[in-house]
Amino acid sequence: MSEALANGYLESLLQGQSNLPRSPRGWLNTLRADALERANALSVPTTRDEEWRYTDLSPLYQKSFHHAPPAALPARAELTAYAVPEAGCTLTFVDGHFVPELSTACADPALTVMPFSAALAEQDPTLQAHLARHAVLGDDPFVAVNTAWLQDGVLLRVHAGRSAATAVHVLYVSTRAEGASYPRLLVVAEANGECTVVEDFVALQPAAYLTNGVTEVALADGARVRHVRVQRESIAAFHFGTCAVRIGRNARYLSSAVALGARISRFNLNITQADEGAESVLDGLALIRDKQLADTHSMLDHVQPHGRSRQLFKSIVDDTAHAVFNGKIFVRQGAQRTDSAQQSRSLLLSPRARVDTKPQLEIFADDVKCAHGAAVGQLEAEQVFYLKSRGLDEASARNLLTFAFAGEIIRGIALPSLARQLEHIVLQQTQKQTSYRNIQ
Amino acid sequence: MLKIENLHATVDGKQILRGIDLEVGAGEVHAIMGPNGSGKSTLAAVLAGRDGYEVTAGRALYQGQDLLALAPEDRARQGVFLAFQYPVEIPGVGNAYFMRAALNATRKARGEEEVDAIDFLELIKSKMQLLEMNQALLSRSVNEGFSGGEKKRNEILQMAILEPVLAILDEVDSGLDIDALRVVASGVNGLRTPDNAVVLVTHYQRLLNYIVPDFVHVMDEGRVLRTGGKDLALELESRGYDWVTQGAGTGVTA
Ligand SMILES: Nc1ncnc2c1ncn2[C@@H]1O[C@H](COP(=O)(O)OP(=O)(O)OP(=O)(O)O)[C@@H](O)[C@H]1O
Ligand SMILES: [Mg+2]
């Protein structure tokens, strides 16, 4: 790829950042300034970086994106397709800007949910205590750029010992070509608190734009957080997301991350099982076609004894699309009796589809159980024949099997309305894939 | 209904079927027996249209048309049903959903109205009762983690739903306990009409006590060596296959 394009790209993303209004909270201004400095010191990744080996960002570097308020707000009716009735409240961001008119307040007594603007005005100590403490300014330029643009976002606090009866829904809507948005979510679950949060990235136009989001989740002792992340950006969009999670003693984090959209997407899931008995269950699905590239990098760090983790990542790749899964697992010296299992399974629907999957285990403790497996394959001929022998035609048989492959992840999503929406999308896409194949 | 003439087939270049002749008429029950590896399942697979088999000579007529020219799904829609010796597990596809999709594919092809989920549930539950099946199997994935006997019952359940014209049951009795054998056999008998036919592949006379065959065929090395009435099965039970296979070429009544 062209070095010239990459040079100066971060600067172009940061253009206008200096015009951000100063926050009355000095710590936030400092945080932004640090992030800006870090971003200026970093360069954008190329395929020569080990962490980006399979993901060529040149198409991104040929486009320019600018952070700006939405030109016009979408009508409520345009968003009904994305409604999640099981949610007690919805916070809607349009092109990265919080829109109260399209949002509803949270009445759940177990939760405090508010935009950062409100949290800053109230001087909520949670925000300062946790913001950018989990997704730290490391070597990732996208985290640095997001943090440099930090202005608004959602703070979700789960009160100690309380269990939320309804889910919290955060909807990120992109409406503009060439727009750049920097979503930010902070979830802080206090001791033994329990909640479900849904992040949904959607587009109202098939435009090229940039989403660069950061989510942080902190689980205190005994807390439980269910996190559903749906990336259904436009097929021309670029999507970067980092989710950094810290899991406390006997706390449990469950995540379902689904990637359907974007020309190029990259999702970093960084989990630290920081205390004894921490547990995570991580489900992932990428369903892509055409020239899409979906890259998931996960890093699961077991630090203390008796941790448990279960990870299942699936990809369904058609046409000339390309899926990447890199699953790092660390088991630190002190993390005895860790029980960890990672599995990645890929389904290639076309001879030119590609998948790169790489487990990476680094184990420094001796008394641990760590299982991992990776399988890449086509649909099973035996299964296709069984279905055909019962009267299903080739296309229906293949669709049903593809759908079933994705179903394992989708069924794990505890919100029935969202699971149904996703099933519908998967079904449509598998059918599209077949009709495309039939034309050839 | 089915007329197989001089059928030869190869798998991976290996000759498996070496000239099968078999005629099955409406209302009849035929049993096919024969040692392991004699080609019974291969014959069933060729009739059902599985990929990977090459028919090198001969033909099979079903209701007067060239069966082997039809796609597997068209054979199924026209009433040919194969109960698999090894039913295939399909993780992620619900058993009830699968059977409704199968029924509706067939009904649609016949220009009949599709059955909705609620009516289907009623239908399938009544069939399951006849087969004394645990209804929990409905919401499980197709055959996934089913016991050997549950898989076999599930095949017969599909047969009961699809009501085939020609049912080829490949070792539907293996892996069944004695009670299950009785239940499955009475299920099959209950589906018999003067217009349909059953081909039973089996190793055991026991099944034929319940489903009494009109004809018994003995296969070996890709051929039908001997055909007789139900007494032939009894004779095989007491004398084994050797007297048939070693006397190959003599006493063939087919
Ligand atoms: N793909 C293949 N390649 C080579 N040989 C094969 C293949 N498939 C089947 N065969 C051979 O064909 C022969 C017939 O097999 P088939 O399964 O039809 O036997 P069968 O009569 O059903 O036996 P059983 O009673 O054990 O079920 C066997 O020798 C088997 O090994
Ligand atoms: Mg067999």
XYZ file of C-alpha atoms and ligand atoms in Angstrom:
726
model
C 0.000 0.000 0.000
C 0.966 3.555 -0.489
C 2.897 5.092 2.340
C 2.034 8.580 1.077
C -1.659 7.983 1.568
C -1.133 6.737 5.089
C 1.087 9.607 6.072
C -0.900 12.432 7.485
C -4.106 10.430 7.558
C -4.556 10.738 11.315
C -3.993 14.491 11.063
C -6.791 14.673 8.535
C -9.111 12.854 10.935
C -8.135 15.259 13.699
C -8.818 18.377 11.644
C -11.257 20.548 13.553
C -10.607 18.765 16.842
C -9.085 21.965 18.245
C -12.449 23.681 17.754
C -14.136 21.379 20.261
C -15.604 23.512 23.040
C -13.537 23.247 26.209
C -15.194 21.241 28.926
C -15.734 22.900 32.308
C -14.082 19.732 33.686
C -10.348 20.139 33.529
C -9.705 16.378 33.655
C -11.617 15.864 30.431
C -9.622 18.564 28.644
C -6.443 16.926 29.879
C -7.626 13.552 28.680
C -8.362 14.908 25.218
C -5.029 16.715 25.059
C -3.165 13.556 26.048
C -5.048 11.609 23.416
C -4.295 14.211 20.776
C -0.652 14.071 21.639
C -0.704 10.298 21.454
C -2.514 10.323 18.128
C 0.037 12.742 16.721
C 2.827 10.431 17.808
C 1.274 7.377 16.146
C 0.879 6.510 12.518
C -1.922 4.598 10.915
C -1.482 0.849 10.593
C -0.271 -0.905 7.493
C -0.161 -4.598 6.705
C 3.434 -4.602 7.910
C 2.133 -4.213 11.455
C 1.663 -7.669 12.957
C -1.712 -6.662 14.372
C -2.914 -5.583 10.923
C -1.292 -8.213 8.754
C -4.464 -9.341 7.043
C -6.292 -6.053 7.012
C -5.226 -3.618 4.348
C -6.617 -0.194 5.135
C -5.597 1.482 1.853
C -9.226 1.925 0.758
C -9.742 3.964 3.926
C -6.753 6.184 3.271
C -8.150 7.161 -0.099
C -11.165 8.778 1.518
C -11.525 11.720 3.809
C -14.004 11.934 6.643
C -15.022 14.821 8.863
C -16.711 15.007 12.204
C -19.708 17.327 11.933
C -23.205 17.556 13.341
C -25.945 15.886 11.289
C -27.366 18.014 8.482
C -30.902 16.954 9.355
C -32.324 14.587 11.942
C -33.998 11.432 10.744
C -37.713 11.120 11.342
C -38.755 8.796 14.155
C -40.392 6.527 11.571
C -37.051 5.925 9.883
C -35.775 4.332 13.063
C -38.700 2.058 13.917
C -37.036 -0.836 12.114
C -34.306 -0.704 14.734
C -36.589 -0.590 17.757
C -35.909 -3.051 20.568
C -39.135 -3.340 22.573
C -37.428 -5.261 25.364
C -35.330 -2.189 26.107
C -36.509 0.167 28.823
C -34.786 3.103 27.183
C -33.071 4.034 23.947
C -30.289 6.552 23.559
C -29.915 7.663 19.974
C -26.835 9.207 18.464
C -26.965 10.616 14.949
C -23.611 10.971 13.231
C -22.013 10.808 16.651
C -24.218 13.422 18.307
C -26.670 12.643 21.073
C -30.247 13.436 20.052
C -32.592 13.769 23.046
C -35.659 14.030 20.773
C -34.985 10.534 19.470
C -34.123 9.108 22.876
C -36.108 7.937 25.864
C -35.257 8.253 29.520
C -34.435 5.253 31.638
C -36.856 4.654 34.485
C -35.263 1.465 35.758
C -34.427 1.990 39.452
C -31.449 -0.340 39.143
C -29.745 1.940 36.637
C -28.491 5.422 36.077
C -28.303 6.114 32.368
C -27.340 9.489 30.991
C -25.355 11.175 28.274
C -21.879 12.342 29.317
C -23.074 15.954 29.102
C -25.461 15.315 31.994
C -22.898 13.283 33.938
C -20.360 16.084 33.556
C -22.860 18.701 34.660
C -23.670 16.636 37.768
C -19.996 15.931 38.330
C -20.793 12.212 38.549
C -17.610 10.702 40.028
C -18.087 7.439 38.105
C -17.249 9.062 34.815
C -13.911 10.437 35.870
C -13.061 7.263 37.757
C -13.560 5.009 34.736
C -13.454 6.928 31.481
C -10.383 5.975 29.423
C -9.133 3.854 32.335
C -10.018 0.599 30.586
C -9.493 1.506 26.948
C -6.176 3.137 27.679
C -4.158 5.193 25.251
C -1.887 2.495 23.988
C -0.592 1.956 20.510
C -3.961 1.894 18.841
C -4.355 5.106 16.838
C -8.104 4.630 16.541
C -8.580 4.646 20.310
C -6.405 7.744 20.520
C -8.379 9.578 17.828
C -11.689 8.611 19.436
C -10.483 9.871 22.797
C -9.158 13.101 21.313
C -12.680 13.755 20.003
C -14.312 12.810 23.306
C -17.310 15.029 23.779
C -20.393 12.986 24.373
C -21.331 9.405 24.991
C -23.402 7.262 27.312
C -22.766 6.510 30.933
C -24.586 3.445 32.196
C -24.223 2.735 35.875
C -25.713 -0.357 37.475
C -26.341 0.175 41.153
C -24.788 -2.221 43.614
C -26.848 -5.318 44.214
C -29.549 -4.265 41.769
C -30.671 -6.105 38.726
C -32.090 -4.183 35.774
C -35.454 -5.454 34.590
C -35.059 -4.002 31.114
C -32.241 -3.609 28.640
C -30.502 -0.370 27.699
C -30.405 0.297 23.977
C -27.834 2.585 22.409
C -28.470 3.285 18.750
C -25.793 4.865 16.569
C -27.235 6.138 13.318
C -25.138 7.368 10.434
C -26.808 9.603 7.899
C -24.046 11.432 6.048
C -21.531 10.462 3.400
C -18.012 11.435 4.451
C -19.070 11.840 8.061
C -16.927 10.643 10.926
C -18.401 9.754 14.279
C -16.713 8.788 17.515
C -19.197 6.899 19.698
C -18.324 6.257 23.291
C -20.030 4.113 25.899
C -19.064 3.516 29.489
C -20.753 0.754 31.474
C -19.978 0.541 35.160
C -21.624 -2.339 36.979
C -21.219 -2.008 40.725
C -20.893 -5.029 42.989
C -23.515 -7.685 42.211
C -25.302 -5.372 39.773
C -26.810 -6.892 36.678
C -27.766 -5.400 33.308
C -28.136 -5.927 29.576
C -26.899 -3.379 27.082
C -27.341 -3.330 23.314
C -25.202 -1.303 20.959
C -26.497 -1.120 17.425
C -24.656 0.632 14.587
C -26.956 1.369 11.666
C -27.019 3.458 8.505
C -29.855 5.192 6.757
C -27.987 5.409 3.451
C -25.557 3.165 1.599
C -22.925 5.867 2.061
C -19.209 5.789 2.787
C -18.560 7.177 6.249
C -16.408 6.382 9.245
C -17.406 5.076 12.649
C -14.681 4.872 15.254
C -16.148 3.819 18.585
C -14.861 2.902 22.001
C -16.788 1.036 24.673
C -15.585 0.398 28.184
C -17.194 -2.034 30.579
C -16.197 -2.372 34.208
C -17.668 -5.160 36.285
C -17.169 -4.971 40.022
C -17.274 -8.117 42.159
C -20.194 -10.395 41.394
C -21.595 -8.139 38.658
C -23.196 -9.508 35.510
C -23.288 -7.693 32.190
C -24.808 -8.945 28.985
C -23.533 -6.987 26.031
C -24.942 -7.255 22.536
C -23.139 -5.446 19.771
C -24.598 -5.318 16.291
C -22.577 -3.756 13.527
C -24.836 -3.279 10.524
C -23.196 -0.264 8.957
C -23.640 0.541 5.290
C -21.758 -1.711 2.909
C -19.492 1.224 1.944
C -18.656 2.318 5.478
C -15.505 1.927 7.545
C -15.990 0.747 11.077
C -13.481 0.602 13.904
C -14.496 -0.444 17.359
C -12.721 -1.243 20.554
C -14.411 -2.760 23.543
C -12.341 -2.932 26.703
C -13.720 -4.942 29.602
C -12.508 -5.426 33.148
C -14.102 -8.300 35.024
C -13.908 -8.376 38.801
C -14.143 -11.195 41.314
C -16.806 -13.784 40.461
C -18.237 -11.347 37.935
C -19.559 -12.538 34.594
C -19.473 -10.818 31.224
C -21.460 -12.194 28.280
C -21.022 -10.745 24.873
C -22.564 -11.333 21.460
C -20.931 -9.331 18.701
C -22.357 -9.525 15.209
C -20.709 -7.941 12.164
C -22.810 -7.662 9.040
C -21.962 -4.344 7.458
C -19.067 -2.107 6.430
C -16.622 -2.293 3.570
C -13.895 -2.749 6.155
C -14.534 -3.350 9.824
C -12.234 -4.015 12.706
C -13.399 -4.955 16.168
C -10.991 -5.231 19.056
C -12.350 -7.002 22.088
C -9.996 -6.676 25.028
C -10.981 -8.529 28.158
C -9.173 -8.551 31.435
C -10.356 -11.155 33.920
C -8.823 -9.184 36.702
C -9.856 -11.086 39.786
C -10.542 -14.579 41.058
C -13.452 -16.494 39.569
C -14.049 -14.017 36.749
C -15.945 -15.420 33.818
C -16.572 -14.425 30.223
C -18.672 -15.922 27.462
C -17.866 -14.379 24.104
C -19.901 -15.108 20.987
C -19.038 -13.585 17.642
C -20.471 -13.770 14.157
C -19.367 -12.165 10.902
C -21.618 -12.578 7.880
C -20.061 -10.892 4.867
C -20.051 -10.916 1.077
C -18.929 -8.919 -1.968
C -15.630 -7.218 -1.141
C -16.272 -6.859 2.570
C -13.537 -7.386 5.097
C -14.427 -8.082 8.717
C -11.611 -8.352 11.212
C -12.078 -9.372 14.829
C -9.150 -9.298 17.198
C -9.803 -10.490 20.702
C -7.478 -10.444 23.664
C -8.544 -12.364 26.715
C -6.305 -11.973 29.720
C -6.702 -14.334 32.666
C -4.885 -12.732 35.550
C -6.145 -14.478 38.688
C -7.042 -18.083 39.615
C -10.282 -19.953 38.899
C -11.246 -17.905 35.864
C -13.447 -19.367 33.174
C -13.871 -18.257 29.577
C -15.792 -19.557 26.603
C -15.327 -18.056 23.178
C -17.055 -19.042 19.956
C -16.421 -17.078 16.799
C -18.136 -17.887 13.530
C -17.826 -16.370 10.108
C -19.789 -16.908 6.928
C -17.928 -15.574 3.947
C -19.195 -15.311 0.384
C -17.972 -13.867 -2.920
C -14.531 -12.345 -2.471
C -15.115 -11.270 1.102
C -12.466 -11.800 3.726
C -12.871 -12.589 7.400
C -10.109 -12.307 9.949
C -10.169 -13.715 13.450
C -7.256 -13.386 15.787
C -7.899 -14.729 19.254
C -5.247 -14.112 21.846
C -5.493 -15.818 25.175
C -3.190 -15.075 28.059
C -3.090 -17.111 31.218
C -0.839 -15.357 33.699
C 1.353 -17.154 36.154
C -1.033 -16.537 39.020
C -4.085 -17.665 37.074
C -4.098 -21.294 38.236
C -7.178 -23.398 37.589
C -8.149 -21.294 34.621
C -10.650 -23.061 32.403
C -10.658 -21.564 28.941
C -12.016 -22.730 25.601
C -11.872 -20.955 22.291
C -13.366 -22.096 19.046
C -13.525 -20.459 15.656
C -15.529 -21.873 12.804
C -15.747 -20.472 9.307
C -18.008 -21.293 6.445
C -16.754 -20.406 2.979
C -19.585 -20.078 0.501
C -17.536 -19.249 -2.559
C -14.199 -20.461 -3.890
C -12.800 -16.940 -3.704
C -13.914 -16.230 -0.171
C -11.088 -16.031 2.305
C -10.632 -16.446 5.998
C -7.588 -15.977 8.173
C -8.012 -17.342 11.627
C -5.348 -17.505 14.230
C -5.537 -18.642 17.822
C -2.725 -17.359 19.949
C -2.288 -18.864 23.386
C 0.249 -17.757 25.907
C 0.058 -19.769 29.079
C 2.290 -19.100 32.056
C 0.409 -21.130 34.673
C 0.701 -24.912 34.852
C -2.607 -26.056 36.308
C -4.981 -24.874 33.594
C -7.406 -26.192 31.019
C -7.117 -24.411 27.701
C -8.856 -25.829 24.670
C -8.894 -24.227 21.291
C -9.920 -25.219 17.820
C -10.330 -23.674 14.424
C -12.277 -25.129 11.534
C -12.749 -23.753 8.069
C -15.032 -25.501 5.667
C -17.815 -25.614 3.174
C -21.330 -26.831 3.725
C -21.404 -30.555 4.449
C -22.392 -32.488 1.326
C -24.016 -35.161 3.517
C -26.274 -32.583 5.104
C -27.192 -31.006 1.783
C -28.105 -34.446 0.427
C -30.163 -35.353 3.480
C -32.246 -32.207 3.033
C -32.612 -32.769 -0.705
C -33.691 -36.353 -0.135
C -36.590 -34.867 1.818
C -37.687 -32.623 -1.034
C -35.790 -29.374 -0.410
C -34.107 -27.977 -3.501
C -30.392 -27.222 -3.571
C -30.814 -23.515 -2.853
C -33.206 -24.021 0.064
C -30.991 -26.720 1.505
C -27.914 -24.505 1.371
C -29.791 -21.529 2.781
C -31.145 -23.542 5.643
C -27.710 -24.887 6.538
C -26.091 -21.466 6.310
C -28.838 -20.011 8.426
C -28.382 -22.793 10.955
C -24.661 -22.100 11.145
C -25.357 -18.479 12.083
C -28.286 -19.472 14.266
C -26.099 -20.810 17.030
C -24.822 -17.301 17.721
C -28.081 -15.491 17.089
C -30.044 -17.752 19.395
C -27.658 -16.781 22.162
C -28.938 -13.199 22.024
C -31.339 -12.908 24.915
C -33.502 -10.181 23.325
C -36.083 -11.957 21.159
C -36.951 -8.942 19.009
C -33.330 -8.290 18.139
C -32.666 -11.977 17.542
C -35.631 -12.026 15.141
C -34.363 -8.934 13.302
C -30.992 -10.584 12.894
C -32.494 -13.889 11.793
C -34.384 -11.996 9.159
C -31.239 -10.250 7.930
C -29.302 -13.496 7.814
C -32.096 -15.227 5.943
C -32.264 -12.398 3.413
C -28.552 -12.427 2.932
C -28.300 -16.180 2.515
C -31.087 -16.056 -0.036
C -29.364 -13.248 -1.872
C -26.201 -15.269 -1.926
C -27.965 -18.128 -3.572
C -29.684 -16.093 -6.240
C -26.356 -14.506 -7.013
C -24.797 -17.932 -7.344
C -27.583 -19.069 -9.627
C -26.990 -16.192 -12.018
C -23.358 -17.123 -12.469
C -44.028 -49.069 -9.603
C -40.265 -49.609 -9.575
C -38.414 -51.585 -12.177
C -34.642 -51.902 -11.916
C -32.879 -53.458 -14.867
C -29.257 -54.570 -15.035
C -28.163 -51.675 -12.809
C -24.411 -51.141 -12.609
C -22.842 -48.386 -10.537
C -19.359 -47.324 -9.473
C -18.063 -45.212 -6.597
C -14.686 -43.570 -7.029
C -14.108 -45.803 -10.001
C -14.868 -48.918 -7.958
C -17.586 -51.201 -9.298
C -20.137 -51.765 -6.528
C -23.391 -52.664 -8.271
C -22.917 -55.317 -10.933
C -26.260 -55.822 -12.556
C -29.254 -55.505 -10.241
C -32.666 -56.609 -11.447
C -35.590 -55.929 -9.186
C -39.258 -55.235 -9.685
C -41.492 -53.800 -7.000
C -45.230 -53.552 -7.497
C -47.817 -51.426 -5.705
C -48.889 -52.810 -2.354
C -45.831 -55.046 -2.021
C -43.189 -55.392 0.653
C -39.726 -56.467 -0.437
C -36.896 -57.378 1.880
C -33.292 -57.068 0.734
C -30.783 -59.048 2.732
C -27.151 -59.876 2.232
C -23.745 -59.775 3.882
C -22.006 -56.563 4.939
C -20.606 -54.707 1.984
C -22.783 -56.477 -0.564
C -24.110 -53.173 -1.931
C -27.501 -52.779 -0.271
C -26.959 -49.207 0.915
C -25.324 -48.348 -2.386
C -28.445 -49.455 -4.213
C -30.563 -47.340 -1.881
C -28.270 -44.321 -2.370
C -28.336 -44.625 -6.151
C -32.127 -44.778 -6.090
C -32.302 -41.702 -3.848
C -29.820 -39.780 -6.035
C -26.812 -39.291 -3.806
C -23.833 -37.579 -5.459
C -20.679 -39.510 -6.177
C -22.230 -42.607 -7.712
C -21.888 -43.218 -11.401
C -24.418 -45.433 -13.084
C -22.435 -47.241 -15.755
C -25.176 -49.452 -17.167
C -28.829 -50.324 -16.712
C -31.754 -48.238 -15.610
C -34.442 -47.718 -13.004
C -37.988 -46.871 -13.920
C -40.280 -45.383 -11.309
C -43.926 -45.056 -12.240
C -42.839 -45.476 -15.817
C -40.279 -42.643 -15.840
C -36.504 -42.636 -15.697
C -35.855 -42.288 -11.982
C -32.127 -41.764 -12.356
C -32.651 -38.676 -14.513
C -34.454 -36.863 -11.708
C -32.809 -34.576 -9.135
C -32.891 -36.048 -5.611
C -35.446 -33.491 -4.452
C -37.732 -34.319 -7.388
C -37.562 -38.005 -6.564
C -38.561 -37.143 -2.997
C -41.392 -34.898 -4.155
C -42.692 -37.689 -6.345
C -42.883 -40.043 -3.436
C -39.529 -41.805 -3.151
C -38.344 -41.892 0.435
C -35.077 -43.242 1.811
C -34.722 -43.922 5.521
C -30.963 -43.609 6.005
C -28.908 -46.358 7.582
C -26.985 -43.520 9.225
C -29.324 -40.533 9.605
C -27.439 -37.249 9.239
C -27.130 -34.824 12.133
C -27.880 -31.201 11.264
C -26.952 -28.901 14.137
C -28.907 -25.686 14.274
C -31.887 -26.852 12.236
C -34.895 -27.591 14.410
C -36.424 -31.006 13.850
C -39.984 -29.711 13.553
C -38.916 -26.879 11.255
C -37.059 -29.335 9.042
C -39.986 -31.709 8.705
C -42.406 -28.916 7.929
C -40.027 -27.548 5.284
C -39.839 -31.045 3.782
C -43.593 -31.520 3.790
C -44.225 -28.094 2.308
C -41.601 -28.525 -0.405
C -43.434 -31.659 -1.476
C -46.890 -30.124 -1.170
C -45.825 -27.050 -3.106
C -44.435 -29.185 -5.914
C -47.783 -30.929 -6.095
C -49.653 -27.657 -6.202
C -51.085 -28.193 -2.737
C -51.400 -25.570 -0.048
C -48.577 -25.291 2.493
C -49.240 -26.359 6.067
C -48.797 -23.646 8.671
C -46.782 -24.117 11.830
C -49.773 -24.653 14.098
C -51.502 -27.271 11.950
C -48.182 -28.958 11.414
C -47.517 -29.208 15.108
C -50.821 -30.970 15.581
C -50.051 -33.355 12.737
C -46.583 -34.208 13.903
C -47.618 -34.682 17.507
C -50.221 -37.218 16.514
C -47.676 -39.111 14.434
C -45.194 -39.029 17.277
C -47.750 -40.536 19.577
C -48.159 -43.493 17.223
C -44.398 -43.979 17.240
C -44.248 -43.462 21.016
C -41.685 -40.720 20.549
C -40.623 -38.172 23.095
C -41.932 -34.792 21.956
C -38.823 -33.097 23.266
C -37.146 -34.354 20.089
C -39.208 -31.852 18.105
C -37.430 -28.812 19.420
C -33.976 -30.376 19.204
C -31.710 -30.052 16.176
C -32.258 -32.698 13.497
C -30.789 -35.969 14.809
C -28.166 -34.104 16.815
C -27.276 -36.124 19.871
C -30.201 -38.482 19.239
C -29.647 -42.033 20.432
C -29.409 -44.704 17.744
C -33.002 -45.728 18.317
C -34.249 -42.142 18.373
C -32.628 -41.522 15.009
C -34.370 -44.532 13.505
C -37.729 -43.477 14.890
C -37.112 -40.006 13.553
C -36.655 -41.474 10.079
C -39.953 -43.295 10.335
C -41.567 -40.118 11.645
C -40.466 -38.386 8.453
C -41.925 -41.238 6.480
C -45.197 -40.846 8.366
C -45.268 -37.120 7.592
C -44.301 -37.399 3.942
C -46.434 -40.475 3.148
C -44.200 -41.771 0.371
C -45.251 -43.972 -2.522
C -42.023 -45.956 -2.414
C -40.260 -46.199 0.926
C -36.762 -47.657 1.025
C -35.873 -48.369 4.636
C -32.179 -49.076 5.101
C -31.627 -51.051 8.313
C -34.354 -49.220 10.122
C -34.270 -52.022 12.703
C -30.616 -51.831 13.688
C -30.052 -50.280 17.076
C -33.671 -50.691 18.158
C -34.614 -52.412 21.372
C -37.361 -55.022 21.207
C -40.172 -52.664 22.166
C -38.946 -50.021 19.745
C -38.791 -52.572 16.962
C -42.440 -53.443 17.525
C -43.423 -49.758 17.587
C -41.468 -48.875 14.470
C -42.746 -51.921 12.620
C -46.347 -51.170 13.472
C -45.682 -47.575 12.383
C -44.521 -48.829 8.999
C -47.424 -51.263 8.721
C -49.846 -48.474 9.543
C -48.575 -46.535 6.556
C -49.094 -49.348 4.082
C -51.789 -48.958 1.457
C -52.575 -50.869 -1.728
C -50.954 -48.026 -3.656
C -47.566 -47.786 -1.999
C -44.646 -50.118 -1.534
C -41.895 -50.765 0.975
C -38.362 -51.988 0.397
C -36.756 -53.123 3.641
C -33.022 -53.575 3.886
C -32.322 -55.704 6.918
C -29.993 -58.264 8.404
C -32.547 -59.789 10.718
C -35.500 -62.076 10.320
C -36.912 -60.477 13.498
C -38.127 -57.371 11.663
C -39.781 -59.551 9.040
C -41.925 -61.166 11.718
C -43.546 -57.785 12.128
C -43.440 -56.478 8.587
C -44.125 -59.553 6.537
C -42.458 -59.395 3.118
C -43.961 -60.609 -0.114
C -40.477 -61.132 -1.528
C -37.045 -61.633 -0.041
C -33.939 -60.896 -2.116
C -30.404 -61.869 -1.225
C -27.643 -59.598 -2.507
C -23.959 -60.245 -2.685
C -21.168 -58.481 -4.506
C -23.513 -56.075 -6.180
C -25.974 -58.620 -7.526
C -29.255 -60.189 -6.469
C -28.335 -63.838 -6.068
C -31.618 -65.268 -5.014
C -35.215 -64.209 -4.650
C -37.868 -66.044 -2.727
C -40.834 -65.649 -0.445
C -40.764 -64.910 3.283
C -39.524 -68.425 3.989
C -36.196 -67.541 2.383
C -35.473 -65.202 5.273
C -36.130 -67.983 7.755
C -33.828 -70.244 5.865
C -31.097 -67.598 5.890
C -31.581 -67.170 9.597
C -30.833 -70.835 10.252
C -28.293 -71.527 7.514
C -26.466 -68.210 7.046
C -25.522 -66.703 3.719
C -22.879 -69.156 2.599
C -25.192 -71.609 0.939
C -26.523 -68.776 -1.223
C -23.321 -66.917 -1.971
C -21.236 -69.995 -2.595
C -23.872 -71.444 -4.800
C -23.898 -68.246 -6.793
C -25.239 -68.717 -10.252
C -27.305 -71.752 -9.331
C -30.843 -71.747 -8.148
C -31.422 -68.086 -8.850
C -35.101 -67.579 -9.173
C -35.119 -63.836 -9.751
N -16.761 -44.052 -1.537
C -16.447 -45.362 -1.627
N -15.243 -45.724 -2.094
C -14.907 -47.034 -2.183
N -15.715 -48.020 -1.805
C -16.923 -47.733 -1.336
C -17.368 -46.374 -1.215
N -18.607 -46.379 -0.717
C -18.937 -47.681 -0.528
N -17.934 -48.475 -0.897
C -17.885 -49.954 -0.820
O -19.011 -50.489 -1.464
C -19.369 -51.717 -0.884
C -20.869 -51.740 -0.623
O -21.177 -50.889 0.439
P -22.653 -50.727 0.994
O -22.654 -49.674 2.012
O -23.576 -50.566 -0.145
O -22.861 -52.154 1.679
P -24.094 -52.712 2.491
O -24.571 -53.920 1.765
O -25.095 -51.664 2.752
O -23.396 -53.186 3.837
P -23.891 -53.150 5.368
O -24.733 -54.358 5.538
O -22.635 -53.269 6.151
O -24.622 -51.882 5.595
C -18.530 -51.854 0.357
O -17.472 -52.736 0.086
C -17.999 -50.458 0.593
O -16.743 -50.469 1.224
Mg -25.720 -50.667 4.430
